mmCIF file of C-alpha atoms and ligand atoms in Angstrom:
data_model
loop_
_atom_site.group_PDB
_atom_site.id
_atom_site.type_symbol
_atom_site.label_atom_id
_atom_site.label_comp_id
_atom_site.label_asym_id
_atom_site.label_seq_id
_atom_site.Cartn_x
_atom_site.Cartn_y
_atom_site.Cartn_z
ATOM 1 C CA MET A 761 107.383 -15.218 120.815
ATOM 2 C CA SER A 762 108.278 -15.858 117.284
ATOM 3 C CA THR A 763 111.901 -15.768 116.103
ATOM 4 C CA LYS A 764 112.946 -12.301 114.732
ATOM 5 C CA VAL A 765 114.640 -11.991 111.324
ATOM 6 C CA ALA A 766 117.032 -9.728 109.627
ATOM 7 C CA VAL A 767 117.737 -9.682 105.863
ATOM 8 C CA VAL A 768 120.688 -7.833 104.207
ATOM 9 C CA THR A 769 120.849 -7.581 100.368
ATOM 10 C CA GLY A 770 124.123 -7.869 98.646
ATOM 11 C CA SER A 771 125.756 -9.326 101.797
ATOM 12 C CA ASN A 772 128.253 -11.816 100.274
ATOM 13 C CA LYS A 773 131.006 -9.136 100.611
ATOM 14 C CA GLY A 774 131.880 -5.564 101.418
ATOM 15 C CA ILE A 775 129.702 -3.514 103.717
ATOM 16 C CA GLY A 776 126.800 -5.758 103.446
ATOM 17 C CA LEU A 777 128.871 -8.775 104.769
ATOM 18 C CA ALA A 778 130.165 -6.388 107.705
ATOM 19 C CA ILE A 779 126.570 -5.431 108.436
ATOM 20 C CA VAL A 780 125.635 -9.191 108.824
ATOM 21 C CA ARG A 781 128.646 -9.876 110.941
ATOM 22 C CA ALA A 782 127.603 -6.873 113.443
ATOM 23 C CA LEU A 783 123.941 -8.046 113.314
ATOM 24 C CA CYS A 784 124.971 -11.734 114.262
ATOM 25 C CA LYS A 785 126.679 -10.120 117.287
ATOM 26 C CA GLN A 786 124.153 -7.694 118.361
ATOM 27 C CA PHE A 787 120.583 -8.835 116.999
ATOM 28 C CA ASP A 788 118.608 -11.349 118.888
ATOM 29 C CA GLY A 789 117.289 -13.327 115.932
ATOM 30 C CA ASP A 790 118.239 -14.996 112.552
ATOM 31 C CA VAL A 791 120.361 -12.982 110.315
ATOM 32 C CA TYR A 792 120.454 -13.670 106.574
ATOM 33 C CA ILE A 793 123.182 -13.119 104.243
ATOM 34 C CA THR A 794 121.420 -12.836 100.842
ATOM 35 C CA ALA A 795 123.479 -12.934 97.470
ATOM 36 C CA ARG A 796 122.636 -13.144 93.867
ATOM 37 C CA ASP A 797 125.115 -15.989 93.380
ATOM 38 C CA VAL A 798 124.605 -19.039 95.710
ATOM 39 C CA GLY A 799 128.380 -19.920 95.584
ATOM 40 C CA ARG A 800 129.540 -16.593 96.757
ATOM 41 C CA GLY A 801 126.758 -16.466 99.364
ATOM 42 C CA GLU A 802 127.748 -19.762 100.889
ATOM 43 C CA GLU A 803 131.455 -18.751 100.893
ATOM 44 C CA ALA A 804 130.446 -15.620 102.877
ATOM 45 C CA VAL A 805 128.575 -17.953 105.407
ATOM 46 C CA LYS A 806 131.614 -19.965 105.810
ATOM 47 C CA THR A 807 133.763 -16.964 106.375
ATOM 48 C CA LEU A 808 131.516 -15.798 109.274
ATOM 49 C CA ASN A 809 131.204 -19.279 110.474
ATOM 50 C CA SER A 810 134.994 -19.378 110.898
ATOM 51 C CA GLU A 811 134.581 -16.382 113.167
ATOM 52 C CA GLY A 812 132.158 -18.293 115.234
ATOM 53 C CA LEU A 813 129.091 -16.624 113.847
ATOM 54 C CA LYS A 814 125.880 -18.478 112.498
ATOM 55 C CA PRO A 815 124.323 -16.241 109.665
ATOM 56 C CA LYS A 816 121.708 -18.089 107.392
ATOM 57 C CA PHE A 817 121.589 -17.717 103.681
ATOM 58 C CA HIS A 818 118.860 -17.234 100.938
ATOM 59 C CA GLN A 819 119.449 -16.467 97.320
ATOM 60 C CA LEU A 820 118.285 -12.858 96.284
ATOM 61 C CA ASP A 821 119.021 -11.022 93.070
ATOM 62 C CA ILE A 822 117.455 -7.525 93.307
ATOM 63 C CA ASN A 823 117.387 -7.333 89.640
ATOM 64 C CA ASP A 824 115.359 -10.461 89.213
ATOM 65 C CA LEU A 825 111.652 -10.078 90.268
ATOM 66 C CA ASN A 826 111.168 -13.878 90.410
ATOM 67 C CA SER A 827 114.223 -14.047 92.900
ATOM 68 C CA ILE A 828 112.665 -11.139 94.972
ATOM 69 C CA LYS A 829 109.208 -12.704 95.082
ATOM 70 C CA THR A 830 110.656 -16.091 95.910
ATOM 71 C CA ALA A 831 112.683 -14.625 98.833
ATOM 72 C CA ALA A 832 109.598 -12.669 99.870
ATOM 73 C CA ALA A 833 107.468 -15.743 100.108
ATOM 74 C CA PHE A 834 110.120 -17.714 101.951
ATOM 75 C CA PHE A 835 110.460 -14.943 104.631
ATOM 76 C CA LYS A 836 106.617 -14.728 104.875
ATOM 77 C CA GLY A 837 106.335 -18.471 105.267
ATOM 78 C CA LYS A 838 109.041 -19.092 107.674
ATOM 79 C CA TYR A 839 108.817 -15.944 109.846
ATOM 80 C CA ASP A 840 105.595 -14.482 108.840
ATOM 81 C CA GLY A 841 107.641 -11.234 107.896
ATOM 82 C CA VAL A 842 110.751 -9.388 108.397
ATOM 83 C CA ASP A 843 111.926 -7.357 111.205
ATOM 84 C CA ILE A 844 114.986 -5.699 109.856
ATOM 85 C CA LEU A 845 115.570 -5.085 105.972
ATOM 86 C CA ILE A 846 118.796 -3.562 104.976
ATOM 87 C CA ASN A 847 118.804 -2.759 101.235
ATOM 88 C CA ASN A 848 122.602 -2.639 100.707
ATOM 89 C CA ALA A 849 123.015 -4.182 97.286
ATOM 90 C CA GLY A 850 124.554 -1.606 94.911
ATOM 91 C CA THR A 851 126.755 -1.192 92.021
ATOM 92 C CA ALA A 852 129.078 1.443 90.379
ATOM 93 C CA PHE A 853 131.588 2.030 87.636
ATOM 94 C CA LYS A 854 135.098 3.027 88.179
ATOM 95 C CA ALA A 855 135.866 6.592 86.991
ATOM 96 C CA SER A 856 138.163 5.349 84.284
ATOM 97 C CA ASP A 857 135.663 2.912 82.855
ATOM 98 C CA PRO A 858 135.192 3.627 79.012
ATOM 99 C CA THR A 859 131.456 2.382 78.994
ATOM 100 C CA PRO A 860 129.296 5.117 77.496
ATOM 101 C CA PHE A 861 127.430 7.287 79.935
ATOM 102 C CA GLY A 862 124.026 6.130 78.951
ATOM 103 C CA VAL A 863 124.884 2.422 79.393
ATOM 104 C CA GLN A 864 126.445 3.154 82.807
ATOM 105 C CA ALA A 865 123.287 5.065 83.747
ATOM 106 C CA GLU A 866 121.043 2.095 82.877
ATOM 107 C CA VAL A 867 123.152 -0.485 84.728
ATOM 108 C CA ILE A 868 123.480 1.605 87.871
ATOM 109 C CA LEU A 869 119.838 2.720 88.067
ATOM 110 C CA THR A 870 118.573 -0.720 87.391
ATOM 111 C CA THR A 871 120.213 -1.958 90.551
ATOM 112 C CA ASN A 872 120.713 0.914 92.947
ATOM 113 C CA PHE A 873 117.279 2.373 92.310
ATOM 114 C CA PHE A 874 114.881 0.196 90.414
ATOM 115 C CA GLY A 875 116.155 -2.925 92.146
ATOM 116 C CA THR A 876 115.900 -1.347 95.650
ATOM 117 C CA ARG A 877 112.409 -0.171 94.805
ATOM 118 C CA ASP A 878 111.305 -3.590 93.634
ATOM 119 C CA MET A 879 112.631 -5.112 96.971
ATOM 120 C CA SER A 880 110.594 -2.570 98.828
ATOM 121 C CA THR A 881 107.430 -3.129 96.770
ATOM 122 C CA HIS A 882 107.587 -6.845 97.805
ATOM 123 C CA PHE A 883 109.155 -6.579 101.369
ATOM 124 C CA LEU A 884 107.509 -3.477 102.852
ATOM 125 C CA PRO A 885 104.080 -4.926 103.276
ATOM 126 C CA MET A 886 105.598 -7.658 105.440
ATOM 127 C CA ILE A 887 107.763 -5.620 107.597
ATOM 128 C CA ARG A 888 106.492 -6.470 111.148
ATOM 129 C CA ALA A 889 105.389 -3.863 113.653
ATOM 130 C CA GLY A 890 108.437 -2.232 115.254
ATOM 131 C CA GLY A 891 110.461 -3.162 111.998
ATOM 132 C CA ARG A 892 113.416 -1.093 110.774
ATOM 133 C CA VAL A 893 114.232 -0.474 107.024
ATOM 134 C CA VAL A 894 117.616 0.789 106.155
ATOM 135 C CA ASN A 895 118.505 1.809 102.528
ATOM 136 C CA ILE A 896 122.137 2.375 101.850
ATOM 137 C CA SER A 897 122.483 5.584 99.956
ATOM 138 C CA SER A 898 125.688 7.769 99.737
ATOM 139 C CA MET A 899 126.934 11.138 100.493
ATOM 140 C CA LEU A 900 126.952 11.410 96.586
ATOM 141 C CA SER A 901 123.268 11.705 96.755
ATOM 142 C CA VAL A 902 123.666 15.016 98.571
ATOM 143 C CA THR A 903 126.393 16.274 96.289
ATOM 144 C CA GLY A 904 124.258 15.208 93.309
ATOM 145 C CA LEU A 905 121.180 16.943 94.725
ATOM 146 C CA LYS A 906 122.898 20.325 94.906
ATOM 147 C CA GLN A 907 123.957 20.006 91.329
ATOM 148 C CA CYS A 908 120.526 19.462 90.062
ATOM 149 C CA SER A 909 118.490 22.286 88.490
ATOM 150 C CA PRO A 910 116.269 24.253 91.055
ATOM 151 C CA GLU A 911 113.307 22.640 89.747
ATOM 152 C CA LEU A 912 114.603 18.996 90.281
ATOM 153 C CA GLN A 913 115.914 20.093 93.702
ATOM 154 C CA GLN A 914 112.539 21.337 94.713
ATOM 155 C CA ARG A 915 110.755 18.050 93.640
ATOM 156 C CA PHE A 916 113.449 15.835 95.513
ATOM 157 C CA ARG A 917 113.048 17.998 98.619
ATOM 158 C CA SER A 918 109.328 18.304 98.634
ATOM 159 C CA GLU A 919 107.165 16.454 101.106
ATOM 160 C CA ASP A 920 104.446 15.744 98.521
ATOM 161 C CA ILE A 921 106.482 13.805 95.957
ATOM 162 C CA THR A 922 104.969 10.516 95.257
ATOM 163 C CA GLU A 923 106.790 7.132 94.414
ATOM 164 C CA ASP A 924 105.209 7.321 90.962
ATOM 165 C CA GLU A 925 106.654 10.898 90.381
ATOM 166 C CA LEU A 926 110.102 9.689 91.578
ATOM 167 C CA VAL A 927 110.009 6.721 89.329
ATOM 168 C CA GLY A 928 108.981 8.986 86.380
ATOM 169 C CA LEU A 929 111.977 11.361 87.331
ATOM 170 C CA MET A 930 114.437 8.405 87.357
ATOM 171 C CA ARG A 931 113.227 7.224 83.961
ATOM 172 C CA ARG A 932 113.432 10.686 82.611
ATOM 173 C CA PHE A 933 117.092 10.964 83.674
ATOM 174 C CA LEU A 934 117.759 7.665 81.899
ATOM 175 C CA ASP A 935 116.152 8.709 78.681
ATOM 176 C CA ASP A 936 118.111 12.053 78.869
ATOM 177 C CA ALA A 937 121.333 10.122 79.739
ATOM 178 C CA LYS A 938 120.923 7.836 76.797
ATOM 179 C CA LYS A 939 120.508 10.773 74.431
ATOM 180 C CA GLY A 940 123.437 12.754 76.039
ATOM 181 C CA GLU A 941 121.069 15.423 77.129
ATOM 182 C CA HIS A 942 121.028 14.962 80.839
ATOM 183 C CA LYS A 943 123.180 18.073 81.630
ATOM 184 C CA GLN A 944 121.160 20.545 79.603
ATOM 185 C CA HIS A 945 117.913 19.150 81.274
ATOM 186 C CA GLY A 946 119.308 19.940 84.727
ATOM 187 C CA TRP A 947 120.818 16.737 85.916
ATOM 188 C CA PRO A 948 124.345 16.107 87.575
ATOM 189 C CA ASP A 949 126.811 14.395 85.374
ATOM 190 C CA MET A 950 127.038 11.220 87.622
ATOM 191 C CA ALA A 951 124.616 8.440 87.264
ATOM 192 C CA TYR A 952 125.539 6.983 90.613
ATOM 193 C CA SER A 953 124.565 10.181 92.312
ATOM 194 C CA VAL A 954 121.251 10.223 90.572
ATOM 195 C CA SER A 955 120.593 6.759 91.565
ATOM 196 C CA LYS A 956 121.302 7.461 95.123
ATOM 197 C CA ILE A 957 119.245 10.549 95.066
ATOM 198 C CA GLY A 958 116.385 8.168 94.087
ATOM 199 C CA VAL A 959 117.398 5.682 97.089
ATOM 200 C CA THR A 960 117.252 8.692 99.581
ATOM 201 C CA VAL A 961 113.988 10.222 98.405
ATOM 202 C CA LEU A 962 112.474 6.679 98.056
ATOM 203 C CA SER A 963 113.249 6.199 101.817
ATOM 204 C CA MET A 964 111.585 9.517 102.711
ATOM 205 C CA ILE A 965 108.611 8.591 100.634
ATOM 206 C CA HIS A 966 108.228 5.149 102.285
ATOM 207 C CA ALA A 967 108.684 6.611 105.798
ATOM 208 C CA ARG A 968 105.803 9.062 105.187
ATOM 209 C CA ARG A 969 103.524 6.344 103.820
ATOM 210 C CA LEU A 970 104.212 3.790 106.575
ATOM 211 C CA SER A 971 103.576 6.635 109.223
ATOM 212 C CA LYS A 972 100.242 7.312 107.601
ATOM 213 C CA GLU A 973 99.133 3.842 106.781
ATOM 214 C CA ARG A 974 100.338 2.079 109.890
ATOM 215 C CA PRO A 975 100.636 4.693 112.423
ATOM 216 C CA ASN A 976 100.742 2.280 115.462
ATOM 217 C CA ASP A 977 103.248 -0.130 114.084
ATOM 218 C CA GLY A 978 106.245 2.073 114.826
ATOM 219 C CA ILE A 979 108.232 1.030 111.639
ATOM 220 C CA LEU A 980 111.248 3.409 110.920
ATOM 221 C CA VAL A 981 112.689 3.953 107.431
ATOM 222 C CA ASN A 982 115.784 5.779 106.870
ATOM 223 C CA ALA A 983 118.577 6.159 104.283
ATOM 224 C CA CYS A 984 122.273 6.417 105.198
ATOM 225 C CA CYS A 985 125.870 6.871 103.884
ATOM 226 C CA PRO A 986 128.128 4.285 105.071
ATOM 227 C CA GLY A 987 131.147 6.701 104.753
ATOM 228 C CA TRP A 988 133.963 6.066 102.335
ATOM 229 C CA VAL A 989 134.575 2.504 102.690
ATOM 230 C CA ARG A 990 137.573 0.086 101.402
ATOM 231 C CA THR A 991 135.537 -2.237 99.256
ATOM 232 C CA ASP A 992 135.479 -3.520 95.667
ATOM 233 C CA LEU A 993 132.972 -0.658 94.785
ATOM 234 C CA ALA A 994 135.263 2.018 96.094
ATOM 235 C CA ALA A 995 138.955 2.432 96.435
ATOM 236 C CA PRO A 996 141.641 0.573 98.462
ATOM 237 C CA GLY A 997 142.790 3.954 99.969
ATOM 238 C CA ALA A 998 139.351 4.701 101.458
ATOM 239 C CA PRO A 999 139.509 5.692 105.118
ATOM 240 C CA LYS A 1000 136.981 3.242 106.517
ATOM 241 C CA SER A 1001 137.082 -0.638 107.007
ATOM 242 C CA PRO A 1002 133.856 -2.352 106.071
ATOM 243 C CA ASP A 1003 133.162 -2.966 109.711
ATOM 244 C CA GLU A 1004 133.540 0.852 110.268
ATOM 245 C CA GLY A 1005 131.120 1.341 107.369
ATOM 246 C CA ALA A 1006 128.577 -0.837 108.927
ATOM 247 C CA ILE A 1007 128.232 1.182 112.000
ATOM 248 C CA THR A 1008 125.643 3.698 110.928
ATOM 249 C CA PRO A 1009 123.437 1.208 109.156
ATOM 250 C CA VAL A 1010 123.482 -1.130 112.041
ATOM 251 C CA TYR A 1011 122.671 1.768 114.299
ATOM 252 C CA LEU A 1012 119.547 2.317 112.289
ATOM 253 C CA ALA A 1013 118.705 -1.231 112.157
ATOM 254 C CA LEU A 1014 118.953 -1.557 115.876
ATOM 255 C CA LEU A 1015 117.047 1.740 117.045
ATOM 256 C CA PRO A 1016 115.309 0.567 120.250
ATOM 257 C CA PRO A 1017 111.845 -0.667 120.507
ATOM 258 C CA GLY A 1018 109.474 2.452 120.799
ATOM 259 C CA ALA A 1019 111.823 4.901 118.986
ATOM 260 C CA LYS A 1020 109.978 7.379 117.086
ATOM 261 C CA GLU A 1021 112.888 8.844 115.169
ATOM 262 C CA PRO A 1022 115.005 9.252 113.068
ATOM 263 C CA GLN A 1023 112.102 8.691 110.454
ATOM 264 C CA GLY A 1024 112.581 9.231 106.792
ATOM 265 C CA LYS A 1025 115.878 10.991 107.133
ATOM 266 C CA TYR A 1026 119.314 10.687 105.547
ATOM 267 C CA LEU A 1027 122.176 9.993 108.139
ATOM 268 C CA SER A 1028 125.846 9.636 108.016
ATOM 269 C CA ASP A 1029 128.005 8.944 111.088
ATOM 270 C CA LYS A 1030 124.838 8.250 113.061
ATOM 271 C CA GLU A 1031 123.722 11.848 112.695
ATOM 272 C CA VAL A 1032 120.759 13.131 110.609
ATOM 273 C CA GLN A 1033 122.188 15.231 107.762
ATOM 274 C CA PRO A 1034 120.480 18.262 106.011
ATOM 275 C CA TRP A 1035 118.773 17.238 102.687
HETATM 276 P P1 LIG B 2556 130.726 -4.090 97.130
HETATM 277 O O1 LIG B 2556 130.992 -4.014 95.518
HETATM 278 O O2 LIG B 2556 131.871 -4.693 97.935
HETATM 279 O O3 LIG B 2556 129.488 -4.974 97.362
HETATM 280 C C1 LIG B 2556 128.317 -4.879 96.624
HETATM 281 C C2 LIG B 2556 127.322 -5.925 96.983
HETATM 282 O O4 LIG B 2556 126.084 -5.821 96.139
HETATM 283 C C3 LIG B 2556 127.947 -7.282 96.406
HETATM 284 O O5 LIG B 2556 127.555 -8.241 97.408
HETATM 285 C C4 LIG B 2556 127.186 -7.564 95.247
HETATM 286 O O6 LIG B 2556 127.174 -9.024 94.799
HETATM 287 C C5 LIG B 2556 125.826 -7.060 95.558
HETATM 288 N N1 LIG B 2556 124.945 -6.905 94.488
HETATM 289 C C6 LIG B 2556 125.150 -6.076 93.207
HETATM 290 N N2 LIG B 2556 124.188 -6.149 92.359
HETATM 291 C C7 LIG B 2556 123.348 -7.016 93.039
HETATM 292 C C8 LIG B 2556 122.110 -7.664 92.644
HETATM 293 N N3 LIG B 2556 121.469 -7.405 91.485
HETATM 294 N N4 LIG B 2556 121.478 -8.309 93.474
HETATM 295 C C9 LIG B 2556 121.983 -8.588 94.734
HETATM 296 N N5 LIG B 2556 123.149 -8.200 94.996
HETATM 297 C C10 LIG B 2556 123.902 -7.375 94.346
HETATM 298 O O7 LIG B 2556 130.343 -2.675 97.516
HETATM 299 P P2 LIG B 2556 130.268 -1.967 98.926
HETATM 300 O O8 LIG B 2556 130.112 -2.826 99.976
HETATM 301 O O9 LIG B 2556 131.004 -0.881 98.875
HETATM 302 O O10 LIG B 2556 128.730 -1.216 98.618
HETATM 303 C C11 LIG B 2556 127.566 -1.660 99.433
HETATM 304 C C12 LIG B 2556 126.604 -0.457 99.376
HETATM 305 O O11 LIG B 2556 127.186 0.733 99.959
HETATM 306 C C13 LIG B 2556 126.148 -0.069 97.895
HETATM 307 O O12 LIG B 2556 124.731 0.338 97.913
HETATM 308 C C14 LIG B 2556 127.021 1.083 97.630
HETATM 309 O O13 LIG B 2556 126.500 2.002 96.600
HETATM 310 C C15 LIG B 2556 127.052 1.727 99.043
HETATM 311 N N6 LIG B 2556 128.175 2.787 99.291
HETATM 312 C C16 LIG B 2556 129.381 2.312 99.439
HETATM 313 C C17 LIG B 2556 130.332 3.263 99.650
HETATM 314 C C18 LIG B 2556 131.911 2.876 99.705
HETATM 315 O O14 LIG B 2556 132.753 3.741 99.932
HETATM 316 N N7 LIG B 2556 132.160 1.647 99.451
HETATM 317 C C19 LIG B 2556 130.064 4.604 99.893
HETATM 318 C C20 LIG B 2556 128.595 4.968 99.769
HETATM 319 C C21 LIG B 2556 127.788 3.928 99.524
HETATM 320 P P3 LIG B 2556 128.243 -9.624 93.806
HETATM 321 O O15 LIG B 2556 129.338 -10.080 94.627
HETATM 322 O O16 LIG B 2556 127.427 -10.847 93.229
HETATM 323 O O17 LIG B 2556 128.585 -8.678 92.798
#
């Protein structure tokens, strides 16, 4: 049987690194730290080596299409696909950051939504039968959804929203944000929440699509919140350690062979949450 492989984006630190640590212990296959910066990625490999773990490394910047394509070709060539993909890479601004809202929105959506979508475009077609895709969203996607206009909420909750429609809505938010008109057009006043609404809904769309197009392959796609975790992105006072933040993503990544659910859901603390 060929070697299985797990790929975690943005895993040189924080929750991503903790996910790789847990997978190295629990997953019977090769586990890849990926990072946009090779030096930071190699340091992370050394950190886990010092704990007796043996992750592998590949460069991967989810904002760089060439980097995504190069990595996808590498995994296709070496493993003929990927068994576990965890789209973890993400970014945010501190509440006190004075960068204008429209600029923040562009930076945040470029990575959290459009980068994650580009990863999916190039990696989903080569997820192997029985594969697991986990997209790291946030509880702020749920908060943000409730702050959207009734029309937007209806679209984000609908079962017939397409990827093209979702992309169009995310672009519309960006246009509105840049003009300072997002609130009057029914959007929440937090770009991070909107980016994670995009991640949650994208996961649901991909799950429906894979169930339809590859019904016998048993691939499960879900979104989750890791909880509020002490990382550079969040706050030193957050209640969870990165290893605790990794628990739900790793649970979803290691759903046993033959599992039919959860599929296309949003989870936190290993439980499906209402959307
Ligand atoms: P960190 O800031 O500690 O880690 C973020 C990781 O993403 C880093 O490795 C960073 O790399 C990487 N990254 C950012 N942009 C890119 C890119 N373009 N390509 C590849 N990698 C990139 O944050 P967390 O560990 O907290 O966040 C991980 C995920 O969890 C994110 O999606 C975040 O939104 C989500 N999340 C976090 C919560 C928390 O409380 N911490 C709560 C809910 C969700 P680099 O070192 O090069 O910057």
